[in-house]
XYZ file of C-alpha atoms in Angstrom:
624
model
C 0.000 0.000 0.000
C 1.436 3.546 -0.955
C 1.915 6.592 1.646
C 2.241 10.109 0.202
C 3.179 12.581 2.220
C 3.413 16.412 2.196
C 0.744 17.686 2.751
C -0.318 20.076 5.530
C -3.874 19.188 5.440
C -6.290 16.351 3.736
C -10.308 18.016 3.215
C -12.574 14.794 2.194
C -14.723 16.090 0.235
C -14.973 19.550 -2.107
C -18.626 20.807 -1.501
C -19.680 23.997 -0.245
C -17.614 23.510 2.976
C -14.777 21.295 1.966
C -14.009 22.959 -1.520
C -14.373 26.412 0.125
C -12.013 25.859 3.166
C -9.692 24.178 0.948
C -9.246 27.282 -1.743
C -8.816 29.310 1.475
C -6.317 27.304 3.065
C -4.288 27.106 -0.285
C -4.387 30.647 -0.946
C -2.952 31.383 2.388
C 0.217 29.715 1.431
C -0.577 25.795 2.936
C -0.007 22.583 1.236
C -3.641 20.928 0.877
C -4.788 17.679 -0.673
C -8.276 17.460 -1.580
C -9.952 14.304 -1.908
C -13.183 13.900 -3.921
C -15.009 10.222 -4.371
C -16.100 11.365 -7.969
C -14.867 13.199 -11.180
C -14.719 16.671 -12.771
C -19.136 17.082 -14.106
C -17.020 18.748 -17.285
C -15.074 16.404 -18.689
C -17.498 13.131 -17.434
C -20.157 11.700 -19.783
C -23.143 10.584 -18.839
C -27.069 10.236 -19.915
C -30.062 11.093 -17.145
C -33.113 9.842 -16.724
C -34.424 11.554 -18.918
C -32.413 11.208 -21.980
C -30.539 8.364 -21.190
C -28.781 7.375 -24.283
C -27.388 11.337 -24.652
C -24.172 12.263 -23.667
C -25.812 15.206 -21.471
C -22.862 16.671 -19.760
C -21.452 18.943 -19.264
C -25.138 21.068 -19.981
C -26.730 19.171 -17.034
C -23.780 20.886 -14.984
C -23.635 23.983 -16.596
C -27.813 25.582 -17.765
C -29.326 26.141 -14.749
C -32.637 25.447 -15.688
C -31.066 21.662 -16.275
C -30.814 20.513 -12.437
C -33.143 18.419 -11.734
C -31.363 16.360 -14.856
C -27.825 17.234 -12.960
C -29.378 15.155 -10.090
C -30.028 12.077 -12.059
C -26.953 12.279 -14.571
C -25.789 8.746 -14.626
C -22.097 9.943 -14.454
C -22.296 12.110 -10.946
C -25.229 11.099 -9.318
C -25.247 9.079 -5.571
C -28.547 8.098 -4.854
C -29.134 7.295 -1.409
C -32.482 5.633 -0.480
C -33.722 6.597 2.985
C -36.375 5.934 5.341
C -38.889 8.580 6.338
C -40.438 6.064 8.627
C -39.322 2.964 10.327
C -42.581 1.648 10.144
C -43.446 -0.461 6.804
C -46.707 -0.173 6.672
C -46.620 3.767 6.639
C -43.536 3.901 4.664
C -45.261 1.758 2.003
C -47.989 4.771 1.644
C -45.539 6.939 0.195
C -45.565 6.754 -3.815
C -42.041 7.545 -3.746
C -41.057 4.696 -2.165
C -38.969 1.756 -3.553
C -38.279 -1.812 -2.356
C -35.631 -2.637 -4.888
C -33.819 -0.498 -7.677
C -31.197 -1.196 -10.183
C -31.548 -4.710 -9.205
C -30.600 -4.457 -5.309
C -33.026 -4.305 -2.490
C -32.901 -0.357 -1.421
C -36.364 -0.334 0.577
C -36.475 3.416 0.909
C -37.358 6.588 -1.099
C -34.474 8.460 -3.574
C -32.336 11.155 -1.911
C -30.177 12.561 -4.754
C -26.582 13.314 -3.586
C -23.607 14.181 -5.851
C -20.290 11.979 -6.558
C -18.658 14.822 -8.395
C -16.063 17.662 -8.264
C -18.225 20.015 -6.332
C -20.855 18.075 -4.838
C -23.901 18.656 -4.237
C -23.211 22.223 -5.419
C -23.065 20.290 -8.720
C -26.478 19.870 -9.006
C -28.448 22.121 -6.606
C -30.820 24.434 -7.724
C -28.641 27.114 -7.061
C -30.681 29.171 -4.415
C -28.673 31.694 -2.019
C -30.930 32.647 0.398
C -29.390 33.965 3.744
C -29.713 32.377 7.119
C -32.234 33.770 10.236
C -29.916 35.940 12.364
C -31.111 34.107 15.602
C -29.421 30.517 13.680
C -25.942 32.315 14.400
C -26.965 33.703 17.571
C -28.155 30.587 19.243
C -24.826 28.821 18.301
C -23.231 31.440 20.341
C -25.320 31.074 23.254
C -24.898 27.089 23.051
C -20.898 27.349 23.155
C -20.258 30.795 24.517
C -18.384 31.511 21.752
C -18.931 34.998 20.493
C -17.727 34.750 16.994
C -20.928 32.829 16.261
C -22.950 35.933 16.564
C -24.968 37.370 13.867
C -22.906 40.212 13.168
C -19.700 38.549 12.871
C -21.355 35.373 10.848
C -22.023 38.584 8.063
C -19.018 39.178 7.814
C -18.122 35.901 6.078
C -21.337 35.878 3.555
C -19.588 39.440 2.634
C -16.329 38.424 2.276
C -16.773 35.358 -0.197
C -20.427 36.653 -2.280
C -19.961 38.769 -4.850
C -23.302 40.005 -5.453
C -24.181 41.023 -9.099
C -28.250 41.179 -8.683
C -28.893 44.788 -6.915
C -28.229 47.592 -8.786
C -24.471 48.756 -9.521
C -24.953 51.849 -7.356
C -24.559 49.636 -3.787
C -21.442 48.538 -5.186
C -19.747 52.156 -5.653
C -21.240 52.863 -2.761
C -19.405 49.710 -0.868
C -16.269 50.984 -2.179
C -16.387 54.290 0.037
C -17.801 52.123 3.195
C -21.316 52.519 3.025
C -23.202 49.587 2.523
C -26.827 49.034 4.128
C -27.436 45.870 2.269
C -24.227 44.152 3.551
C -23.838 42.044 0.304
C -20.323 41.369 -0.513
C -19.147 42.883 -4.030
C -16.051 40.995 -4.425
C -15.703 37.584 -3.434
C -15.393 34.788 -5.086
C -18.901 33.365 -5.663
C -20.695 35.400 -7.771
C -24.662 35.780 -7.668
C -27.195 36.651 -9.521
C -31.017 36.933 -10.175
C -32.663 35.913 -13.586
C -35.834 37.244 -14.674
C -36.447 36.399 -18.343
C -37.877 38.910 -20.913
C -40.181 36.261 -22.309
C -41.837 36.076 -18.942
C -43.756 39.441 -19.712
C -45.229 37.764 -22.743
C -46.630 34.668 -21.463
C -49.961 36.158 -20.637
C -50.885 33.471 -18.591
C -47.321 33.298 -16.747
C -48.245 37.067 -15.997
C -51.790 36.601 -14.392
C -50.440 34.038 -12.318
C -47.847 36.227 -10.863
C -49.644 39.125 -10.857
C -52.785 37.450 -8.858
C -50.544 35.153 -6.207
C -48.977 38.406 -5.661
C -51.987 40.358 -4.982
C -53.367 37.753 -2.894
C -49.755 37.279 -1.195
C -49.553 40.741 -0.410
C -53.203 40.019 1.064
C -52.100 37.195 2.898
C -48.804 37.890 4.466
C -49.896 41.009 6.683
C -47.682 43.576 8.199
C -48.773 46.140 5.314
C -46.602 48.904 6.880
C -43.489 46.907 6.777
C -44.327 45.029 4.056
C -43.898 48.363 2.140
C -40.683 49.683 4.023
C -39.092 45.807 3.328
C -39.733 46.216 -0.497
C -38.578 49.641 -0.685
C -35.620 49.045 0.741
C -34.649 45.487 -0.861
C -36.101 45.548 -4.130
C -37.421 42.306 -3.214
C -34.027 40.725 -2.130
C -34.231 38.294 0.337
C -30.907 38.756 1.512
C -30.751 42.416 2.133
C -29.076 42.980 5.491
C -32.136 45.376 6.889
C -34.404 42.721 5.999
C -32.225 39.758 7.270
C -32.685 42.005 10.449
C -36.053 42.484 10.479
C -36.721 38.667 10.023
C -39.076 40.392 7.231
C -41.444 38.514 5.468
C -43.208 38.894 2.069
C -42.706 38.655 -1.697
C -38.698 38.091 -2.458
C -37.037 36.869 -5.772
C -34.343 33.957 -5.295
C -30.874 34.594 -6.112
C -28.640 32.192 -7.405
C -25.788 31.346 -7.462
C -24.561 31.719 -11.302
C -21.791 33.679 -13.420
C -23.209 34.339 -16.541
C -26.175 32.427 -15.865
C -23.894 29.385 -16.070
C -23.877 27.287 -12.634
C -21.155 28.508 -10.073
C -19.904 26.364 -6.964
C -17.085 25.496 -5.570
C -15.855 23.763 -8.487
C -14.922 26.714 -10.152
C -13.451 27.825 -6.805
C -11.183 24.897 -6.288
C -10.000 24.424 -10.083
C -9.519 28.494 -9.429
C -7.379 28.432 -6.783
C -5.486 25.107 -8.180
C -4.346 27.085 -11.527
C -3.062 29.834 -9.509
C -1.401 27.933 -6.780
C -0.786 24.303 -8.166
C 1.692 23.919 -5.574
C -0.268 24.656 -2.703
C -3.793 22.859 -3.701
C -3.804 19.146 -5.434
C -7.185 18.028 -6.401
C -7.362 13.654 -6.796
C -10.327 12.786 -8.010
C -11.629 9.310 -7.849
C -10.728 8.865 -4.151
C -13.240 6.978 -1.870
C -12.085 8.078 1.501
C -12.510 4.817 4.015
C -11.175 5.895 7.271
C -8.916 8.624 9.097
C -6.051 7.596 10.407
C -4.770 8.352 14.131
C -1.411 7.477 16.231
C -1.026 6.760 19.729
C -1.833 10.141 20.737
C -5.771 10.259 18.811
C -3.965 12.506 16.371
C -5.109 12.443 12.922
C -2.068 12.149 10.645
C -3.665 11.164 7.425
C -6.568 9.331 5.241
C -6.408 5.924 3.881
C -8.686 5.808 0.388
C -9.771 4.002 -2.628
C -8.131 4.883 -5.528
C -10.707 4.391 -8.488
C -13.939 5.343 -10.377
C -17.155 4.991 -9.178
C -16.139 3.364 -5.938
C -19.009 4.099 -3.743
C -22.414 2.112 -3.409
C -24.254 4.926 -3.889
C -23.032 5.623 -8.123
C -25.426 4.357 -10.400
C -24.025 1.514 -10.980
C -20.930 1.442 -8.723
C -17.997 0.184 -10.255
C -17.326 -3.540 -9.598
C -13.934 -4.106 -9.908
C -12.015 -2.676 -6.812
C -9.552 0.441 -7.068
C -6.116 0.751 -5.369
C -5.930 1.244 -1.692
C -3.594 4.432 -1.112
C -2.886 6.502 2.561
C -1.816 10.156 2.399
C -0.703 11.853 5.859
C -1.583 15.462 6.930
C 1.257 17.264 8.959
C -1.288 19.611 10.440
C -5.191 18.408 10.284
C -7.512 16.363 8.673
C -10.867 17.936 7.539
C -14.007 15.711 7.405
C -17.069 17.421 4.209
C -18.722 14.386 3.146
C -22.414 16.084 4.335
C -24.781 14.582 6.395
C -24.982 10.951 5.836
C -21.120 10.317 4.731
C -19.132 12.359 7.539
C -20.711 10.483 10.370
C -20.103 7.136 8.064
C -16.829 7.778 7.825
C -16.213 8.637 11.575
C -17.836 5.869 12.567
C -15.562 3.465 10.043
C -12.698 5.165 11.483
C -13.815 3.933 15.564
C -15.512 7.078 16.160
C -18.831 6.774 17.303
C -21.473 5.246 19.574
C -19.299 2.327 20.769
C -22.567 -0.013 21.052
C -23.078 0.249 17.482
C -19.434 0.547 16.290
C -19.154 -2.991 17.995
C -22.000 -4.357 16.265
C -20.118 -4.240 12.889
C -16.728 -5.159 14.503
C -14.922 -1.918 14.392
C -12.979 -1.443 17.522
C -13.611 1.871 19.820
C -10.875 4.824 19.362
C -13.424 7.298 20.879
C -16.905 6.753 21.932
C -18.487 9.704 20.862
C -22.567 8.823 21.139
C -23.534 11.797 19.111
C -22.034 10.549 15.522
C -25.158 10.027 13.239
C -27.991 11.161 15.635
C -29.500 14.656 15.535
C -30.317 14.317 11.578
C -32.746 16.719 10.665
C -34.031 18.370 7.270
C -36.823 20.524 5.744
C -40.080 19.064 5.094
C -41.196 19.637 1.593
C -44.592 19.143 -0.631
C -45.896 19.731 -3.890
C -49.288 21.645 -4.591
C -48.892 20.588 -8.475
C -51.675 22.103 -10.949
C -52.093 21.084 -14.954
C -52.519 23.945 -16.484
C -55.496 24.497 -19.458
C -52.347 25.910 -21.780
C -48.703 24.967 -22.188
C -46.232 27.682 -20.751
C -45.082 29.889 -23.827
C -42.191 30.408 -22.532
C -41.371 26.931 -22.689
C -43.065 26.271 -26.353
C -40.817 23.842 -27.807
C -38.775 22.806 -24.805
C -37.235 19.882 -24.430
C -35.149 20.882 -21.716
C -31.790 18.984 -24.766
C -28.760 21.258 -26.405
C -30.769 22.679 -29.345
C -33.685 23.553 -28.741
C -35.034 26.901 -29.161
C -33.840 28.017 -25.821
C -30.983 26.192 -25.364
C -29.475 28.114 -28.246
C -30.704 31.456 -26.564
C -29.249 30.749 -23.129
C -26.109 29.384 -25.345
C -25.146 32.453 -27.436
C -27.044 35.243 -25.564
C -26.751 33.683 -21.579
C -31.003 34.890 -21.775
C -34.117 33.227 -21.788
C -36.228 30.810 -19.385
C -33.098 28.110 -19.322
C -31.153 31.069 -17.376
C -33.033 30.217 -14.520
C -33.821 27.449 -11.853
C -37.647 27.418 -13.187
C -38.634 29.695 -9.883
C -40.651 32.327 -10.877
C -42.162 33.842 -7.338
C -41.266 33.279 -4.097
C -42.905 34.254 -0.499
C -41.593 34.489 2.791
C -43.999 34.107 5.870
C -44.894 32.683 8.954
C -47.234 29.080 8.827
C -48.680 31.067 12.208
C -48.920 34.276 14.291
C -47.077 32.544 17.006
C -43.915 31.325 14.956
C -41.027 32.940 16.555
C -39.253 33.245 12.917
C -40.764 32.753 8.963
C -40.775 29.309 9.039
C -42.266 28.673 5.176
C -40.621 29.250 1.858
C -43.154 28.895 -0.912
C -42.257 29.137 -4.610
C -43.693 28.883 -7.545
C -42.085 26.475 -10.229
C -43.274 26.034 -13.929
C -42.818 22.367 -13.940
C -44.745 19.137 -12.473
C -42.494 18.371 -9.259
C -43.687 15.920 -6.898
C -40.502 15.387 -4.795
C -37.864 12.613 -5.616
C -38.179 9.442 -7.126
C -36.079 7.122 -9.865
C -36.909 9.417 -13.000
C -38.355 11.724 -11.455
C -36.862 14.693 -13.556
C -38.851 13.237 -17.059
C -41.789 15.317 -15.698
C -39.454 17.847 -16.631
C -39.345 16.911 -20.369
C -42.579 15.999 -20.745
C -44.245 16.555 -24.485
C -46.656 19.129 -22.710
C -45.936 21.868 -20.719
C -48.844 22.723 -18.747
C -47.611 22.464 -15.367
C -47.648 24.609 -12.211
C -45.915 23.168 -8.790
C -46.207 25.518 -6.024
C -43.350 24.128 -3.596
C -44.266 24.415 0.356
C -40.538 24.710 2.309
C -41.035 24.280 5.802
C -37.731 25.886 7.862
C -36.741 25.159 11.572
C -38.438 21.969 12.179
C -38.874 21.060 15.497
C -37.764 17.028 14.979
C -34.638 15.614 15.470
C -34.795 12.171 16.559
C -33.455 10.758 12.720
C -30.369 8.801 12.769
C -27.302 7.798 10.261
C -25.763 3.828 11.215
C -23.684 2.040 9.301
C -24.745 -1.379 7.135
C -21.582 -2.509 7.564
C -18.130 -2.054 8.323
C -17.519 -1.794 4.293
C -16.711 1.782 3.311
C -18.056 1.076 -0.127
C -22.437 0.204 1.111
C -24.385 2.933 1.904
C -25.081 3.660 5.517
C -28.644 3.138 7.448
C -30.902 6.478 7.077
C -34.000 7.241 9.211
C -35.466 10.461 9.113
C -38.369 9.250 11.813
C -40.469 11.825 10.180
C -43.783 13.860 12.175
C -44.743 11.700 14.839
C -42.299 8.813 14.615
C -39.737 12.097 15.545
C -39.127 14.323 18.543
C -42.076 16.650 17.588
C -44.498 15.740 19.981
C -46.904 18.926 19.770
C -47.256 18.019 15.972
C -45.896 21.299 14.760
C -44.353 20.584 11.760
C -46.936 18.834 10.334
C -49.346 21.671 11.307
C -47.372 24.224 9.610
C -46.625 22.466 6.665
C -50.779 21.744 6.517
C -51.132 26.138 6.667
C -48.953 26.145 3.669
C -50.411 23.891 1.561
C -53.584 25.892 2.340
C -51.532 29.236 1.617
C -50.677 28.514 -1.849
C -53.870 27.066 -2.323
C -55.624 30.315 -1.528
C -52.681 31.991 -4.228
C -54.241 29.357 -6.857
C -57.668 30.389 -6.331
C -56.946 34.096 -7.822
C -56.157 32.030 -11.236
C -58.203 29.460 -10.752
C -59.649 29.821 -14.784
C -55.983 29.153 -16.042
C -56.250 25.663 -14.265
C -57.440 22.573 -15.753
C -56.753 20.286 -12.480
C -54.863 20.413 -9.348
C -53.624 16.949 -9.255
C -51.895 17.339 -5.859
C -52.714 17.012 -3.769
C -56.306 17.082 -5.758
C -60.109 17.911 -4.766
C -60.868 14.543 -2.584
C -58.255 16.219 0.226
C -59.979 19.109 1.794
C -60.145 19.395 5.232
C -57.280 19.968 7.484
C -56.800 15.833 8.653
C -57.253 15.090 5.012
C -54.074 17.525 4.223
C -52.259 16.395 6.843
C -52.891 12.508 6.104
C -51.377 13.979 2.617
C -48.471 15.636 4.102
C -47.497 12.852 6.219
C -47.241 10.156 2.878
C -45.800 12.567 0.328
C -43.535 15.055 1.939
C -40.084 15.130 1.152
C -36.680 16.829 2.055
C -33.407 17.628 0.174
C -31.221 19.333 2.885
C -30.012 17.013 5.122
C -27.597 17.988 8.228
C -26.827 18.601 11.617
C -25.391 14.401 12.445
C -22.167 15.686 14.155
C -23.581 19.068 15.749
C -21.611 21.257 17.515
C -21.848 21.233 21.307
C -20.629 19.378 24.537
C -19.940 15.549 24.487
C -22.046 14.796 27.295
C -25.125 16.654 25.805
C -24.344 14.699 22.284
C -22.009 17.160 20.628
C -19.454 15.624 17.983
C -17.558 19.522 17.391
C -16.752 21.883 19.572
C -17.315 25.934 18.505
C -14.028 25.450 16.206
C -15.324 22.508 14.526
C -12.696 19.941 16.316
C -13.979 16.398 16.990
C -14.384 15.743 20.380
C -11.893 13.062 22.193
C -8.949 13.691 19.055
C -6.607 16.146 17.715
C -6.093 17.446 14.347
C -8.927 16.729 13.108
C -12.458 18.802 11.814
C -15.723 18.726 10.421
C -16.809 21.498 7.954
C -20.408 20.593 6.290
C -23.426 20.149 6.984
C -23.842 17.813 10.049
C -22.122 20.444 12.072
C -25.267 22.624 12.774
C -27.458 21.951 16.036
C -30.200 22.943 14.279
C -31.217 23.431 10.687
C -30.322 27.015 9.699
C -32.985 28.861 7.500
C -34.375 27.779 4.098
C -31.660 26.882 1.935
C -28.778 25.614 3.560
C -26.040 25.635 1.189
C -24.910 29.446 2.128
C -24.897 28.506 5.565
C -22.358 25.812 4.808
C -20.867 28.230 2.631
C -20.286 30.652 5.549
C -18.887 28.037 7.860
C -16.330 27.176 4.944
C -14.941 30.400 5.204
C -14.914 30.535 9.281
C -13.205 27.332 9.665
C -10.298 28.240 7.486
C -9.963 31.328 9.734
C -9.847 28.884 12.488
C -7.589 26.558 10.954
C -5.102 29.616 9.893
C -4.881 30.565 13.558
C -4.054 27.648 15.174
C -1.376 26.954 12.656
């Protein structure tokens, strides 16, 4: 077995928390490795569901209207399939679910995950919407660790967005140190908003966004503030004075493009790696299987799989075995696999509940009993309407490289494919009583019923006469879900139970309850256009009443944003990280995604993770 060594620090993983801490590590002058299970989404090929003899990529990476293909692309996807219940009966209820795919038993429901250079910033929908304040400010209060507050947290969104969606005057005005919105104007992930021309001629597109506004406006309350918040943000959701105000209301999404082309941290990393191709080495096609410690619970390296399409969760894996390889890491080893892989790997590695880590005979190096509990997500469902016309925006469509507006995204970056197929968004409480906005609802031309095999041929349907009016629900109260292993081999998928509603910790039911006010929010939005709609198929006229909705909820709802299985906080009280991200019981060695959180932050969480990228390397730079 090879050793390489040189290297000051090893990140597994190059998402939106390991590729951003290791571009900042590298540009401040240390020798990183980064290790990523999959390949560059450029220079693979690969068909999707939907088209899968094409060779779709890299346009499934790069139009951003193209995701939900991105998601299934044969050549980066992981599919994970996960339990939302542990009971069969009620798991069996959801349509969604599967009992075997690609010829293995999988007995769970699709979670799409990316293998790729990236991750899942690969194939995200690209939304940048800001955190709560009070997410940042009750980390602070749990560790006592000031730097967690709201205000300082800012500073990091500032320092790596580069905001090119408000108008140009904030940014001259930035430059001389005034800056009420707090955007940042000159990092290195660059935003933007997209809000086709064509929009204003689909008549019908028009009267649906005029009326869900109207009635929005209606809706939401606050009509004072409501006016003040729009003045003052031009309907950005992540305007500093409304990030304050934990303001509510009509908001347009940002994303997270450069030329209406798909940014992550891929471009970061392969960024920072041209400039400093000393400093930053990128190896590809590296299934990391376990850290590895001396005498001392030091991490000093990463032993890996050398090869493609390693994991279980590729579609298919590969099934010849790659070359085992170690590397060593002078300084620290950084942990970004997300959710469901960082608490896999600890737990290959003999950190973890040592009960469990002895059912699958891995010996104990720390018994840490809060690796894989805590998992929590959004809850998510579709209010999905056929429409009495096809979209003309989308006359034509076929979602393929030349089609009508493929070839104007292609030579003009404009048209309906430069966005994420959001056309309206709202911001409000599910109650009076909710200490913070707790739904996200946004409209989406497109029939989107949450994830299953295939799911994105809706997409590319012949007809395109669909309305989905997506129901986010934020800061869920439940999080009794859990990540174990299968086995001891790094290559299966690990054991995922979201224990959703009632099976979970939410014993005053409300998630469900606010997830039932949303579905009857956008619901009242639909009636305003209710002549422009054939049928709402979901959840459809037999479900009426509240029980009926929530009978609904409970077997269709969904979730994409996974985290919070090695949260921050003290051992005894299930912590995995203290307030600097350092695992509990070892030395040199961190945890920078996802799973870190205690609780879910805000609606999307990928700028979050972003923001905790950036902190860590601060962190990291210090103690060096």
């Amino acid at each position: 077995m090879s050793t390489e060594n040189g290297f000051e620090y090893v990140v597994v993983g190059s998402g939106a928390g390991g590729g951003t801490v290791a571009a900042r590590l590298a540009e401040a002058g240390r020798r990183v490795l980064l290790l990523e299970a999959g390949g560059d989404p450029i220079r693979l090929q690969g068909g999707d569901s939907a088209y899968p003899d094409a060779e779709r990529l890299p346009e499934d990476y790069r139009v951003p209207a193209f995701h939900p293909f991105a998601s299934e692309n044969q050549a980066m996807r992981w599919d994970f399939f996960v339990r939302h219940y542990g009971d069969e009966e009620r798991q069996r209820r959801d349509p969604a679910y599967r009992e075997t795919f690609g010829g293995k038993r999988v007995d769970g429901v699709l979670y799409p995950r990316a293998g790729t250079l990236g991750g899942c910033t690969a194939h995200n929908a690209m939304i940048m919407v800001y955190p709560h304040n009070a997410d940042w400010d009750e980390i602070a209060e749990l560790t006592g660790d000031a730097s967690w507050k709201a205000d300082h947290m800012r500073g990091y969104f500032q320092r790596l967005e580069n905001c090119h969606h408000r108008l140009a005057s904030y940014r001259w005005l930035a430059k001389i140190g005034v800056d009420p919105t707090r955007h940042g104007f000159n990092g290195w992930l660059r935003t933007e908003k997209a809000i086709p021309k064509e929009v204003v001629g689909d008549e019908a597109l028009v009267q649906v966004i005029a009326k869900s506004a109207i009635e929005a406006l209606d809706e939401v309350g606050q009509p004072i503030d409501r006016v003040k918040w729009a003045v003052e943000s031009q309907l950005d959701p992540n305007d500093w004075r409304l990030v304050k105000d934990n303001a509510v209301g009509l908001r347009y999404p940002p994303l997270t493009t450069h030329r209406h082309e798909r940014m992550g941290t891929r471009e970061r990393i392969l960024d920072v790696a041209r400039r400093y191709p000393e400093r930053l080495r990128i190896e590809l096609d590296a299934l990391a299987t376990r850290v590895l410690f001396d005498d001392q619970q030091r991490a000093v390296g990463v032993e890996y799989i050398k090869g493609t399409r390693q994991y279980g969760a590729f579609q298919p894996p590969n099934a010849a075995d790659g070359e085992v390889r170690r590397v060593t890491a002078s300084r620290e080893v950084v942990l970004a696999g997300g959710a469901f892989n960082t608490p896999q790997l600890l737990m290959l590695s003999g950190i973890g509940p040592k009960d469990h880590l002895a059912e699958h005979g891995i010996e104990t190096r720390v018994d840490l009993p809060g690796v894989g509990t805590n998992l929590q997500d959004r809850y998510e469902v579709g209010v999905v309407s056929r429409m009495k016309g096809d979209w003309e925006v989308l006359e034509g469509a076929r979602f393929a490289e030349g089609d009508r507006q493929y070839r104007e995204w292609d030579h003009l970056r404009q048209g309906v494919y430069t966005t994420n197929g959001a056309v309206l968004a709202v911001i409000k409480r599910s109650r009076p009583e909710r200490p913070l906005p707790d739904l996200f609802c946004f409209a989406l031309l497109g029939n989107f019923r949450g994830y299953f095999p295939g799911y994105s041929k809706l997409f590319a349907a012949e007809r395109q006469n669909y309305l989905t009016w997506a129901v986010l629900k934020a800061h869920t109260e439940n999080r009794a879900g859990v990540v174990r292993l299968r086995s001891a081999d790094p290559r299966d998928t690990p054991h995922i139970d979201f224990r959703y509603f009632d099976e979970g910790s939410d014993s005053a039911g409300e998630d469900l309850d606010s997830v039932v006010d949303g579905v009857k929010f956008v619901r009242s939005l639909a009636h305003r256009y209710r002549h422009l709609i054939d049928e709402e198929e979901l959840p459809g006229k037999d479900v009426q009443t509240d029980d009926e909705i929530r009978q609904f909820v409970k077997d269709r709802a969904w979730g994409h944003h996974a985290s919070c299985t090695c949260p921050i906080g003290a051992r005894d009280g299930g912590g995995v990280v203290d307030s600097r991200f350092r695992v509990h019981g070892t030395q040199g060695l961190r945890i920078v995604d996802a799973s870190v959180f205690p609780r879910i932050p805000g609606f999307f969480i990928v700028s979050a993770i972003y923001m905790i990228g950036e902190k860590a390397a601060d962190l990291m730079l210090q103690d060096a």
